[in-house]
Amino acid sequence: MNHIVTVQDAVTAFADFMEPTNAELDAIEHEMPVVLADVELLDAHIITLDRTPTELDHRRIRRARHRALAARAALVNRTATASLPGGAA
């Protein structure tokens, strides 16, 4: 008779040190506007996959692309100003 071996160790092998740190969670929160803007852009593209894009679809994609680029620029600007030591420019 073959015994069935449990895989509980493999399933529950994640310890507390495997969780994201507070710094990692803060970084995710800091980048969340970019992530949401990219999701909006992907949604705009997905809508047009199964049909011929209309003028409204083209406008939706342009607006979503603009929001994604603006979110990325804002993230870069926030990161650049936050990384200057002592507030020196």
PDB file of C-alpha atoms in Angstrom:
ATOM      1  CA  MET A   1       0.000   0.000   0.000  1.00  0.00           C
ATOM      2  CA  ASN A   2       1.344   3.445  -0.931  1.00  0.00           C
ATOM      3  CA  HIS A   3       0.964   6.173   1.645  1.00  0.00           C
ATOM      4  CA  ILE A   4      -0.202   9.592   0.567  1.00  0.00           C
ATOM      5  CA  VAL A   5       2.246  12.224   1.704  1.00  0.00           C
ATOM      6  CA  THR A   6       0.856  15.599   2.611  1.00  0.00           C
ATOM      7  CA  VAL A   7       2.169  18.714   0.973  1.00  0.00           C
ATOM      8  CA  GLN A   8       1.367  20.976   3.892  1.00  0.00           C
ATOM      9  CA  ASP A   9       5.012  21.966   4.324  1.00  0.00           C
ATOM     10  CA  ALA A  10       5.165  23.128   0.712  1.00  0.00           C
ATOM     11  CA  VAL A  11       1.842  24.954   0.957  1.00  0.00           C
ATOM     12  CA  THR A  12       2.476  26.619   4.313  1.00  0.00           C
ATOM     13  CA  ALA A  13       6.185  27.219   3.817  1.00  0.00           C
ATOM     14  CA  PHE A  14       5.718  30.988   3.704  1.00  0.00           C
ATOM     15  CA  ALA A  15       7.017  32.562   6.869  1.00  0.00           C
ATOM     16  CA  ASP A  16       6.693  36.128   8.119  1.00  0.00           C
ATOM     17  CA  PHE A  17       9.927  37.133   6.412  1.00  0.00           C
ATOM     18  CA  MET A  18       8.352  36.301   3.042  1.00  0.00           C
ATOM     19  CA  GLU A  19       5.741  39.053   3.422  1.00  0.00           C
ATOM     20  CA  PRO A  20       6.401  42.433   1.805  1.00  0.00           C
ATOM     21  CA  THR A  21       8.117  44.915   4.065  1.00  0.00           C
ATOM     22  CA  ASN A  22       6.664  48.298   4.930  1.00  0.00           C
ATOM     23  CA  ALA A  23       9.133  49.923   2.537  1.00  0.00           C
ATOM     24  CA  GLU A  24       7.978  47.656  -0.295  1.00  0.00           C
ATOM     25  CA  LEU A  25       4.333  48.389   0.470  1.00  0.00           C
ATOM     26  CA  ASP A  26       5.096  52.127   0.494  1.00  0.00           C
ATOM     27  CA  ALA A  27       6.813  51.794  -2.890  1.00  0.00           C
ATOM     28  CA  ILE A  28       3.772  49.995  -4.302  1.00  0.00           C
ATOM     29  CA  GLU A  29       1.491  52.700  -2.918  1.00  0.00           C
ATOM     30  CA  HIS A  30       3.790  55.351  -4.412  1.00  0.00           C
ATOM     31  CA  GLU A  31       3.565  53.727  -7.868  1.00  0.00           C
ATOM     32  CA  MET A  32      -0.177  52.971  -7.713  1.00  0.00           C
ATOM     33  CA  PRO A  33      -1.268  55.953  -9.917  1.00  0.00           C
ATOM     34  CA  VAL A  34       0.998  54.644 -12.703  1.00  0.00           C
ATOM     35  CA  VAL A  35      -0.375  51.125 -12.321  1.00  0.00           C
ATOM     36  CA  LEU A  36      -3.980  52.344 -12.458  1.00  0.00           C
ATOM     37  CA  ALA A  37      -3.280  54.530 -15.496  1.00  0.00           C
ATOM     38  CA  ASP A  38      -1.667  51.576 -17.286  1.00  0.00           C
ATOM     39  CA  VAL A  39      -4.682  49.398 -16.465  1.00  0.00           C
ATOM     40  CA  GLU A  40      -6.962  52.070 -17.918  1.00  0.00           C
ATOM     41  CA  LEU A  41      -4.860  52.153 -21.094  1.00  0.00           C
ATOM     42  CA  LEU A  42      -4.990  48.358 -21.379  1.00  0.00           C
ATOM     43  CA  ASP A  43      -8.761  48.434 -20.884  1.00  0.00           C
ATOM     44  CA  ALA A  44      -9.083  50.973 -23.692  1.00  0.00           C
ATOM     45  CA  HIS A  45      -7.065  48.716 -25.994  1.00  0.00           C
ATOM     46  CA  ILE A  46      -8.936  45.568 -24.966  1.00  0.00           C
ATOM     47  CA  ILE A  47     -12.274  47.177 -25.827  1.00  0.00           C
ATOM     48  CA  THR A  48     -11.150  47.535 -29.442  1.00  0.00           C
ATOM     49  CA  LEU A  49      -9.820  43.988 -29.901  1.00  0.00           C
ATOM     50  CA  ASP A  50     -12.991  42.438 -31.251  1.00  0.00           C
ATOM     51  CA  ARG A  51     -14.282  45.313 -33.372  1.00  0.00           C
ATOM     52  CA  THR A  52     -13.204  48.120 -35.615  1.00  0.00           C
ATOM     53  CA  PRO A  53     -12.242  51.076 -33.413  1.00  0.00           C
ATOM     54  CA  THR A  54     -14.534  54.065 -33.655  1.00  0.00           C
ATOM     55  CA  GLU A  55     -13.554  57.698 -33.237  1.00  0.00           C
ATOM     56  CA  LEU A  56     -14.698  57.448 -29.622  1.00  0.00           C
ATOM     57  CA  ASP A  57     -12.376  54.458 -29.114  1.00  0.00           C
ATOM     58  CA  HIS A  58      -9.461  56.395 -30.585  1.00  0.00           C
ATOM     59  CA  ARG A  59     -10.178  59.312 -28.229  1.00  0.00           C
ATOM     60  CA  ARG A  60     -10.444  56.947 -25.265  1.00  0.00           C
ATOM     61  CA  ILE A  61      -7.063  55.411 -26.106  1.00  0.00           C
ATOM     62  CA  ARG A  62      -5.447  58.842 -26.586  1.00  0.00           C
ATOM     63  CA  ARG A  63      -6.805  60.074 -23.243  1.00  0.00           C
ATOM     64  CA  ALA A  64      -5.682  56.893 -21.479  1.00  0.00           C
ATOM     65  CA  ARG A  65      -2.220  57.125 -23.065  1.00  0.00           C
ATOM     66  CA  HIS A  66      -1.975  60.767 -21.976  1.00  0.00           C
ATOM     67  CA  ARG A  67      -2.981  59.859 -18.407  1.00  0.00           C
ATOM     68  CA  ALA A  68      -0.432  57.036 -18.308  1.00  0.00           C
ATOM     69  CA  LEU A  69       2.361  59.312 -19.522  1.00  0.00           C
ATOM     70  CA  ALA A  70       1.326  62.049 -17.087  1.00  0.00           C
ATOM     71  CA  ALA A  71       1.300  59.562 -14.199  1.00  0.00           C
ATOM     72  CA  ARG A  72       4.771  58.325 -15.147  1.00  0.00           C
ATOM     73  CA  ALA A  73       6.101  61.887 -15.414  1.00  0.00           C
ATOM     74  CA  ALA A  74       4.604  62.748 -12.020  1.00  0.00           C
ATOM     75  CA  LEU A  75       6.200  59.647 -10.494  1.00  0.00           C
ATOM     76  CA  VAL A  76       9.602  60.525 -11.922  1.00  0.00           C
ATOM     77  CA  ASN A  77       9.294  64.114 -10.698  1.00  0.00           C
ATOM     78  CA  ARG A  78       8.269  62.983  -7.190  1.00  0.00           C
ATOM     79  CA  THR A  79      11.121  60.472  -7.087  1.00  0.00           C
ATOM     80  CA  ALA A  80      13.688  62.997  -8.330  1.00  0.00           C
ATOM     81  CA  THR A  81      12.739  65.633  -5.761  1.00  0.00           C
ATOM     82  CA  ALA A  82      12.537  63.090  -2.948  1.00  0.00           C
ATOM     83  CA  SER A  83      15.995  61.660  -3.632  1.00  0.00           C
ATOM     84  CA  LEU A  84      17.937  64.926  -3.376  1.00  0.00           C
ATOM     85  CA  PRO A  85      19.949  64.860  -0.150  1.00  0.00           C
ATOM     86  CA  GLY A  86      19.573  67.888   2.094  1.00  0.00           C
ATOM     87  CA  GLY A  87      17.147  69.571  -0.257  1.00  0.00           C
ATOM     88  CA  ALA A  88      19.956  70.768  -2.531  1.00  0.00           C
ATOM     89  CA  ALA A  89      19.012  71.316  -6.125  1.00  0.00           C
TER      90      ALA A  89
END
